[in-house]
Amino acid sequence: MFFWEEMKFNKGTFKEKFLFVAISIMALGQWADSKEMAEEAYVAFVSNFTHKYEYESLNTINIGSNVEYISQTFGSPQLIKKSKYVDDISFAYYLHDKYILTLILKENRVTAYTISALEDDFIPNSLLNKVPSGSKFTVADNTKEIMNFTLDHNNVDFFLVSEEQGKDKLFINQYFGALGYQKDINLSSAELRKLYDQVNLEEESESIKEQALAISRKARNNFYGAGEVDLSVIADSVLTNFEYSFYYKQ
């Protein structure tokens, strides 16, 4: 509960007072839709200082959701791409100021979805049980054991991992990672390039596992996901630096 939701005036909550004052001001201009405008103003006010409404909206998404149902909350995606490797998979992107929501779609069904945080303090609720994620700042903080990972340093710096949840959660995967986009993820391109080159030159080895674990312990987690697809599909869905810069006018 945020402090302004608990704050009481002589009569009513802060929200009620906010709406009363806003509607009163709007009424002077004889605006017929003053209440709706006041509600929108309140949401904008709260969103400016917290992520309350963004988290609530993201909580409505689930694996298996129909894309038409999701559009009732988020509208139409700003961008749609086809997977480069899987014929019947496509990606739908919702480009928010605070995050990028990516739906991995097979026909109209959400087989996985990811959230790329664009603000340092944007930490969405756990995508599987919808509860606050808590103070988990690195990739290693969010995972029990790195079973699978992928990385890149060419189009965009990223380090992504997946973790299968087991029979009790229908073998759903969780995805975590650090994604550059001109943000400080506490990793350098040189560190990623070193591991990337070693992965491409060698078979799986203890040295590679140790390097991946070391990176996971320092990489700032700003990428979250859940779904039924392989980690390679998740990596395929990540926007490149060029795409990010183009669509966000950076």
Tab-separated table of N, CA, C and O in Angstrom, residues 19-110:
chain	number	residue	atom	x	y	z
A	19	LEU	N	-9.723	13.579	-6.767
A	19	LEU	CA	-10.773	13.563	-7.781
A	19	LEU	C	-11.772	14.698	-7.558
A	19	LEU	O	-12.247	15.319	-8.507
A	20	PHE	N	-12.096	14.976	-6.289
A	20	PHE	CA	-13.043	16.049	-5.987
A	20	PHE	C	-12.506	17.393	-6.475
A	20	PHE	O	-13.217	18.169	-7.127
A	21	VAL	N	-11.238	17.669	-6.169
A	21	VAL	CA	-10.644	18.940	-6.596
A	21	VAL	C	-10.557	19.006	-8.122
A	21	VAL	O	-10.897	20.029	-8.734
A	22	ALA	N	-10.128	17.899	-8.733
A	22	ALA	CA	-9.989	17.885	-10.189
A	22	ALA	C	-11.330	18.094	-10.879
A	22	ALA	O	-11.443	18.875	-11.832
A	23	ILE	N	-12.357	17.392	-10.416
A	23	ILE	CA	-13.681	17.528	-11.026
A	23	ILE	C	-14.220	18.942	-10.820
A	23	ILE	O	-14.847	19.519	-11.711
A	24	SER	N	-13.979	19.503	-9.657
A	24	SER	CA	-14.451	20.864	-9.384
A	24	SER	C	-13.826	21.857	-10.350
A	24	SER	O	-14.497	22.742	-10.881
A	25	ILE	N	-12.525	21.700	-10.576
A	25	ILE	CA	-11.839	22.591	-11.514
A	25	ILE	C	-12.373	22.397	-12.926
A	25	ILE	O	-12.658	23.354	-13.662
A	26	MET	N	-12.557	21.123	-13.314
A	26	MET	CA	-13.048	20.832	-14.660
A	26	MET	C	-14.470	21.331	-14.854
A	26	MET	O	-14.863	21.745	-15.948
A	27	ALA	N	-15.269	21.279	-13.780
A	27	ALA	CA	-16.670	21.703	-13.882
A	27	ALA	C	-16.776	23.175	-14.254
A	27	ALA	O	-17.753	23.604	-14.875
A	28	LEU	N	-15.768	23.952	-13.871
A	28	LEU	CA	-15.777	25.365	-14.233
A	28	LEU	C	-15.769	25.539	-15.749
A	28	LEU	O	-16.284	26.523	-16.265
A	29	GLY	N	-15.160	24.571	-16.417
A	29	GLY	CA	-15.137	24.627	-17.875
A	29	GLY	C	-16.292	23.869	-18.488
A	29	GLY	O	-16.384	23.737	-19.696
A	30	GLN	N	-17.197	23.342	-17.647
A	30	GLN	CA	-18.389	22.626	-18.089
A	30	GLN	C	-18.029	21.448	-18.992
A	30	GLN	O	-18.624	21.235	-20.039
A	31	TRP	N	-17.057	20.644	-18.543
A	31	TRP	CA	-16.668	19.463	-19.294
A	31	TRP	C	-17.542	18.295	-18.866
A	31	TRP	O	-17.548	17.882	-17.710
A	32	ALA	N	-18.265	17.735	-19.825
A	32	ALA	CA	-19.213	16.665	-19.513
A	32	ALA	C	-18.506	15.400	-19.029
A	32	ALA	O	-19.048	14.650	-18.224
A	33	ASP	N	-17.314	15.173	-19.502
A	33	ASP	CA	-16.593	13.948	-19.119
A	33	ASP	C	-15.567	14.233	-18.039
A	33	ASP	O	-14.501	13.624	-17.991
A	34	SER	N	-15.891	15.151	-17.120
A	34	SER	CA	-14.925	15.580	-16.111
A	34	SER	C	-14.473	14.437	-15.199
A	34	SER	O	-13.311	14.354	-14.834
A	35	LYS	N	-15.417	13.533	-14.822
A	35	LYS	CA	-15.028	12.442	-13.925
A	35	LYS	C	-14.013	11.522	-14.586
A	35	LYS	O	-13.019	11.125	-13.958
A	36	GLU	N	-14.257	11.171	-15.846
A	36	GLU	CA	-13.331	10.294	-16.554
A	36	GLU	C	-11.964	10.952	-16.687
A	36	GLU	O	-10.929	10.307	-16.488
A	37	MET	N	-11.965	12.245	-16.970
A	37	MET	CA	-10.701	12.952	-17.108
A	37	MET	C	-9.973	13.025	-15.768
A	37	MET	O	-8.747	12.937	-15.698
A	38	ALA	N	-10.736	13.178	-14.685
A	38	ALA	CA	-10.131	13.230	-13.361
A	38	ALA	C	-9.506	11.886	-13.004
A	38	ALA	O	-8.417	11.825	-12.422
A	39	GLU	N	-10.198	10.788	-13.344
A	39	GLU	CA	-9.661	9.453	-13.092
A	39	GLU	C	-8.350	9.262	-13.858
A	39	GLU	O	-7.371	8.739	-13.321
A	40	GLU	N	-8.326	9.689	-15.110
A	40	GLU	CA	-7.124	9.563	-15.921
A	40	GLU	C	-5.998	10.396	-15.338
A	40	GLU	O	-4.827	9.986	-15.337
A	41	ALA	N	-6.344	11.598	-14.837
A	41	ALA	CA	-5.335	12.466	-14.230
A	41	ALA	C	-4.749	11.819	-12.984
A	41	ALA	O	-3.539	11.902	-12.735
A	42	TYR	N	-5.602	11.153	-12.207
A	42	TYR	CA	-5.136	10.498	-10.987
A	42	TYR	C	-4.192	9.341	-11.323
A	42	TYR	O	-3.130	9.191	-10.694
A	43	VAL	N	-4.570	8.538	-12.308
A	43	VAL	CA	-3.719	7.421	-12.724
A	43	VAL	C	-2.369	7.945	-13.205
A	43	VAL	O	-1.309	7.397	-12.869
A	44	ALA	N	-2.400	9.028	-13.996
A	44	ALA	CA	-1.153	9.616	-14.494
A	44	ALA	C	-0.302	10.133	-13.342
A	44	ALA	O	0.923	9.991	-13.332
A	45	PHE	N	-0.956	10.722	-12.336
A	45	PHE	CA	-0.243	11.254	-11.170
A	45	PHE	C	0.453	10.127	-10.412
A	45	PHE	O	1.639	10.208	-10.084
A	46	VAL	N	-0.278	9.038	-10.129
A	46	VAL	CA	0.289	7.911	-9.388
A	46	VAL	C	1.400	7.241	-10.198
A	46	VAL	O	2.456	6.886	-9.665
A	47	SER	N	1.188	7.098	-11.520
A	47	SER	CA	2.178	6.443	-12.374
A	47	SER	C	3.468	7.245	-12.468
A	47	SER	O	4.527	6.697	-12.767
A	48	ASN	N	3.365	8.542	-12.224
A	48	ASN	CA	4.552	9.385	-12.283
A	48	ASN	C	5.495	9.099	-11.116
A	48	ASN	O	6.698	9.327	-11.211
A	49	PHE	N	4.946	8.602	-10.011
A	49	PHE	CA	5.746	8.384	-8.816
A	49	PHE	C	5.899	6.904	-8.445
A	49	PHE	O	6.773	6.553	-7.649
A	50	THR	N	5.062	6.041	-8.992
A	50	THR	CA	5.128	4.615	-8.679
A	50	THR	C	4.883	3.809	-9.950
A	50	THR	O	4.611	4.365	-11.013
A	51	HIS	N	4.957	2.487	-9.826
A	51	HIS	CA	4.664	1.583	-10.938
A	51	HIS	C	3.426	0.741	-10.642
A	51	HIS	O	3.223	-0.309	-11.250
A	52	LYS	N	2.609	1.188	-9.719
A	52	LYS	CA	1.444	0.438	-9.243
A	52	LYS	C	0.549	-0.033	-10.392
A	52	LYS	O	0.217	-1.220	-10.498
A	53	TYR	N	0.121	0.870	-11.247
A	53	TYR	CA	-0.829	0.503	-12.304
A	53	TYR	C	-0.170	-0.336	-13.388
A	53	TYR	O	-0.817	-1.205	-13.982
A	54	GLU	N	1.110	-0.086	-13.657
A	54	GLU	CA	1.809	-0.905	-14.644
A	54	GLU	C	1.916	-2.354	-14.164
A	54	GLU	O	1.679	-3.287	-14.941
A	55	TYR	N	2.255	-2.529	-12.891
A	55	TYR	CA	2.345	-3.891	-12.351
A	55	TYR	C	0.990	-4.592	-12.399
A	55	TYR	O	0.895	-5.772	-12.739
A	56	GLU	N	-0.071	-3.868	-12.047
A	56	GLU	CA	-1.414	-4.463	-12.064
A	56	GLU	C	-1.813	-4.886	-13.476
A	56	GLU	O	-2.410	-5.946	-13.672
A	57	SER	N	-1.490	-4.060	-14.465
A	57	SER	CA	-1.820	-4.409	-15.853
A	57	SER	C	-1.049	-5.645	-16.305
A	57	SER	O	-1.613	-6.567	-16.908
A	58	LEU	N	0.233	-5.689	-16.008
A	58	LEU	CA	1.065	-6.824	-16.412
A	58	LEU	C	0.629	-8.113	-15.726
A	58	LEU	O	0.811	-9.209	-16.272
A	59	ASN	N	0.041	-7.997	-14.543
A	59	ASN	CA	-0.443	-9.176	-13.819
A	59	ASN	C	-1.600	-9.876	-14.529
A	59	ASN	O	-1.927	-11.023	-14.211
A	60	THR	N	-2.246	-9.202	-15.480
A	60	THR	CA	-3.384	-9.805	-16.183
A	60	THR	C	-2.937	-10.766	-17.284
A	60	THR	O	-3.757	-11.499	-17.834
A	61	ILE	N	-1.646	-10.764	-17.600
A	61	ILE	CA	-1.132	-11.620	-18.672
A	61	ILE	C	-0.730	-12.982	-18.101
A	61	ILE	O	-0.124	-13.061	-17.037
A	62	ASN	N	-1.066	-14.025	-18.826
A	62	ASN	CA	-0.679	-15.373	-18.425
A	62	ASN	C	-0.289	-16.186	-19.657
A	62	ASN	O	-0.708	-15.878	-20.781
A	63	ILE	N	0.518	-17.202	-19.445
A	63	ILE	CA	0.831	-18.129	-20.526
A	63	ILE	C	-0.464	-18.825	-20.917
A	63	ILE	O	-1.197	-19.325	-20.063
A	64	GLY	N	-0.756	-18.844	-22.196
A	64	GLY	CA	-2.012	-19.407	-22.671
A	64	GLY	C	-3.070	-18.359	-22.943
A	64	GLY	O	-4.127	-18.664	-23.500
A	65	SER	N	-2.807	-17.108	-22.549
A	65	SER	CA	-3.772	-16.032	-22.795
A	65	SER	C	-4.002	-15.851	-24.289
A	65	SER	O	-3.110	-16.080	-25.116
A	66	ASN	N	-5.217	-15.437	-24.627
A	66	ASN	CA	-5.545	-15.095	-26.007
A	66	ASN	C	-5.139	-13.647	-26.251
A	66	ASN	O	-5.383	-12.772	-25.426
A	67	VAL	N	-4.512	-13.389	-27.400
A	67	VAL	CA	-4.006	-12.049	-27.675
A	67	VAL	C	-5.133	-11.019	-27.746
A	67	VAL	O	-4.940	-9.843	-27.415
A	68	GLU	N	-6.320	-11.449	-28.122
A	68	GLU	CA	-7.453	-10.512	-28.166
A	68	GLU	C	-7.855	-10.086	-26.752
A	68	GLU	O	-8.256	-8.941	-26.532
A	69	TYR	N	-7.733	-10.995	-25.797
A	69	TYR	CA	-8.012	-10.654	-24.401
A	69	TYR	C	-6.996	-9.633	-23.897
A	69	TYR	O	-7.350	-8.655	-23.235
A	70	ILE	N	-5.747	-9.840	-24.217
A	70	ILE	CA	-4.700	-8.919	-23.773
A	70	ILE	C	-4.887	-7.538	-24.390
A	70	ILE	O	-4.630	-6.508	-23.753
A	71	SER	N	-5.384	-7.493	-25.620
A	71	SER	CA	-5.585	-6.197	-26.294
A	71	SER	C	-6.630	-5.341	-25.595
A	71	SER	O	-6.642	-4.115	-25.753
A	72	GLN	N	-7.507	-5.959	-24.802
A	72	GLN	CA	-8.494	-5.182	-24.054
A	72	GLN	C	-7.830	-4.291	-23.007
A	72	GLN	O	-8.355	-3.241	-22.640
A	73	THR	N	-6.666	-4.706	-22.524
A	73	THR	CA	-5.918	-3.925	-21.541
A	73	THR	C	-4.826	-3.094	-22.186
A	73	THR	O	-4.656	-1.914	-21.866
A	74	PHE	N	-4.117	-3.678	-23.138
A	74	PHE	CA	-2.931	-3.021	-23.690
A	74	PHE	C	-3.138	-2.420	-25.075
A	74	PHE	O	-2.256	-1.722	-25.573
A	75	GLY	N	-4.274	-2.694	-25.703
A	75	GLY	CA	-4.486	-2.196	-27.051
A	75	GLY	C	-3.722	-3.017	-28.075
A	75	GLY	O	-3.314	-4.159	-27.812
A	76	SER	N	-3.506	-2.447	-29.227
A	76	SER	CA	-2.794	-3.150	-30.296
A	76	SER	C	-1.285	-2.976	-30.121
A	76	SER	O	-0.824	-1.914	-29.694
A	77	PRO	N	-0.506	-4.000	-30.447
A	77	PRO	CA	0.955	-3.860	-30.336
A	77	PRO	C	1.480	-2.849	-31.341
A	77	PRO	O	0.931	-2.688	-32.434
A	78	GLN	N	2.546	-2.153	-30.963
A	78	GLN	CA	3.155	-1.178	-31.869
A	78	GLN	C	4.024	-1.829	-32.933
A	78	GLN	O	4.332	-1.231	-33.947
A	79	LEU	N	4.413	-3.078	-32.694
A	79	LEU	CA	5.338	-3.749	-33.598
A	79	LEU	C	5.074	-5.246	-33.574
A	79	LEU	O	4.829	-5.812	-32.510
A	80	ILE	N	5.116	-5.874	-34.732
A	80	ILE	CA	4.973	-7.329	-34.854
A	80	ILE	C	6.091	-7.838	-35.762
A	80	ILE	O	6.372	-7.264	-36.820
A	81	LYS	N	6.743	-8.914	-35.333
A	81	LYS	CA	7.811	-9.528	-36.114
A	81	LYS	C	7.605	-11.035	-36.181
A	81	LYS	O	7.039	-11.627	-35.263
A	82	LYS	N	8.090	-11.629	-37.235
A	82	LYS	CA	8.104	-13.085	-37.347
A	82	LYS	C	9.426	-13.609	-36.809
A	82	LYS	O	10.475	-12.978	-36.957
A	83	SER	N	9.375	-14.780	-36.177
A	83	SER	CA	10.601	-15.413	-35.733
A	83	SER	C	11.462	-15.775	-36.940
A	83	SER	O	10.947	-16.196	-37.978
A	84	LYS	N	12.767	-15.603	-36.766
A	84	LYS	CA	13.677	-15.942	-37.866
A	84	LYS	C	13.883	-17.443	-37.984
A	84	LYS	O	14.339	-17.931	-39.015
A	85	TYR	N	13.548	-18.199	-36.924
A	85	TYR	CA	13.899	-19.615	-36.895
A	85	TYR	C	12.714	-20.567	-36.790
A	85	TYR	O	12.840	-21.740	-37.124
A	86	VAL	N	11.568	-20.075	-36.303
A	86	VAL	CA	10.403	-20.946	-36.116
A	86	VAL	C	9.243	-20.362	-36.928
A	86	VAL	O	8.785	-19.245	-36.668
A	87	ASP	N	8.766	-21.130	-37.898
A	87	ASP	CA	7.801	-20.607	-38.866
A	87	ASP	C	6.498	-20.118	-38.250
A	87	ASP	O	5.943	-19.110	-38.682
A	88	ASP	N	5.969	-20.833	-37.255
A	88	ASP	CA	4.648	-20.482	-36.740
A	88	ASP	C	4.695	-19.626	-35.473
A	88	ASP	O	3.701	-19.502	-34.761
A	89	ILE	N	5.858	-19.029	-35.189
A	89	ILE	CA	6.003	-18.161	-34.022
A	89	ILE	C	6.159	-16.709	-34.482
A	89	ILE	O	6.885	-16.423	-35.435
A	90	SER	N	5.460	-15.799	-33.798
A	90	SER	CA	5.620	-14.371	-34.058
A	90	SER	C	5.745	-13.627	-32.735
A	90	SER	O	5.386	-14.157	-31.679
A	91	PHE	N	6.247	-12.401	-32.806
A	91	PHE	CA	6.473	-11.593	-31.613
A	91	PHE	C	5.679	-10.295	-31.727
A	91	PHE	O	5.735	-9.613	-32.761
A	92	ALA	N	4.956	-9.962	-30.675
A	92	ALA	CA	4.198	-8.711	-30.620
A	92	ALA	C	4.787	-7.852	-29.508
A	92	ALA	O	4.987	-8.336	-28.382
A	93	TYR	N	5.059	-6.584	-29.817
A	93	TYR	CA	5.758	-5.708	-28.883
A	93	TYR	C	4.863	-4.536	-28.475
A	93	TYR	O	4.261	-3.862	-29.318
A	94	TYR	N	4.838	-4.297	-27.156
A	94	TYR	CA	4.178	-3.121	-26.590
A	94	TYR	C	5.279	-2.242	-25.995
A	94	TYR	O	5.945	-2.637	-25.032
A	95	LEU	N	5.474	-1.080	-26.592
A	95	LEU	CA	6.603	-0.218	-26.250
A	95	LEU	C	6.155	0.868	-25.285
A	95	LEU	O	5.619	1.906	-25.677
A	96	HIS	N	6.369	0.619	-24.011
A	96	HIS	CA	5.974	1.540	-22.945
A	96	HIS	C	7.198	2.354	-22.529
A	96	HIS	O	8.342	1.945	-22.736
A	97	ASP	N	6.962	3.524	-21.928
A	97	ASP	CA	8.084	4.337	-21.454
A	97	ASP	C	8.909	3.606	-20.401
A	97	ASP	O	10.122	3.802	-20.304
A	98	LYS	N	8.250	2.760	-19.612
A	98	LYS	CA	8.924	2.097	-18.497
A	98	LYS	C	9.386	0.684	-18.814
A	98	LYS	O	10.233	0.138	-18.096
A	99	TYR	N	8.843	0.083	-19.858
A	99	TYR	CA	9.180	-1.307	-20.156
A	99	TYR	C	8.812	-1.652	-21.585
A	99	TYR	O	8.060	-0.933	-22.254
A	100	ILE	N	9.356	-2.774	-22.054
A	100	ILE	CA	8.936	-3.382	-23.313
A	100	ILE	C	8.285	-4.712	-22.969
A	100	ILE	O	8.912	-5.582	-22.349
A	101	LEU	N	7.029	-4.865	-23.336
A	101	LEU	CA	6.325	-6.130	-23.176
A	101	LEU	C	6.368	-6.862	-24.516
A	101	LEU	O	5.953	-6.315	-25.532
A	102	THR	N	6.887	-8.076	-24.499
A	102	THR	CA	6.961	-8.889	-25.714
A	102	THR	C	6.127	-10.146	-25.526
A	102	THR	O	6.349	-10.905	-24.575
A	103	LEU	N	5.175	-10.351	-26.419
A	103	LEU	CA	4.376	-11.578	-26.419
A	103	LEU	C	4.931	-12.516	-27.482
A	103	LEU	O	5.102	-12.122	-28.639
A	104	ILE	N	5.226	-13.748	-27.101
A	104	ILE	CA	5.651	-14.765	-28.063
A	104	ILE	C	4.405	-15.566	-28.410
A	104	ILE	O	3.839	-16.255	-27.551
A	105	LEU	N	3.958	-15.437	-29.647
A	105	LEU	CA	2.650	-15.946	-30.057
A	105	LEU	C	2.767	-17.123	-31.023
A	105	LEU	O	3.593	-17.121	-31.938
A	106	LYS	N	1.912	-18.097	-30.795
A	106	LYS	CA	1.690	-19.170	-31.774
A	106	LYS	C	0.225	-19.065	-32.138
A	106	LYS	O	-0.648	-19.354	-31.326
A	107	GLU	N	-0.020	-18.605	-33.365
A	107	GLU	CA	-1.351	-18.172	-33.776
A	107	GLU	C	-1.778	-17.040	-32.828
A	107	GLU	O	-1.080	-16.044	-32.734
A	108	ASN	N	-2.866	-17.178	-32.108
A	108	ASN	CA	-3.300	-16.101	-31.210
A	108	ASN	C	-3.061	-16.431	-29.742
A	108	ASN	O	-3.558	-15.734	-28.863
A	109	ARG	N	-2.287	-17.472	-29.483
A	109	ARG	CA	-2.051	-17.907	-28.106
A	109	ARG	C	-0.674	-17.449	-27.625
A	109	ARG	O	0.325	-17.575	-28.348
A	110	VAL	N	-0.625	-16.940	-26.393
A	110	VAL	CA	0.637	-16.527	-25.783
A	110	VAL	C	1.358	-17.772	-25.265
A	110	VAL	O	0.909	-18.415	-24.307
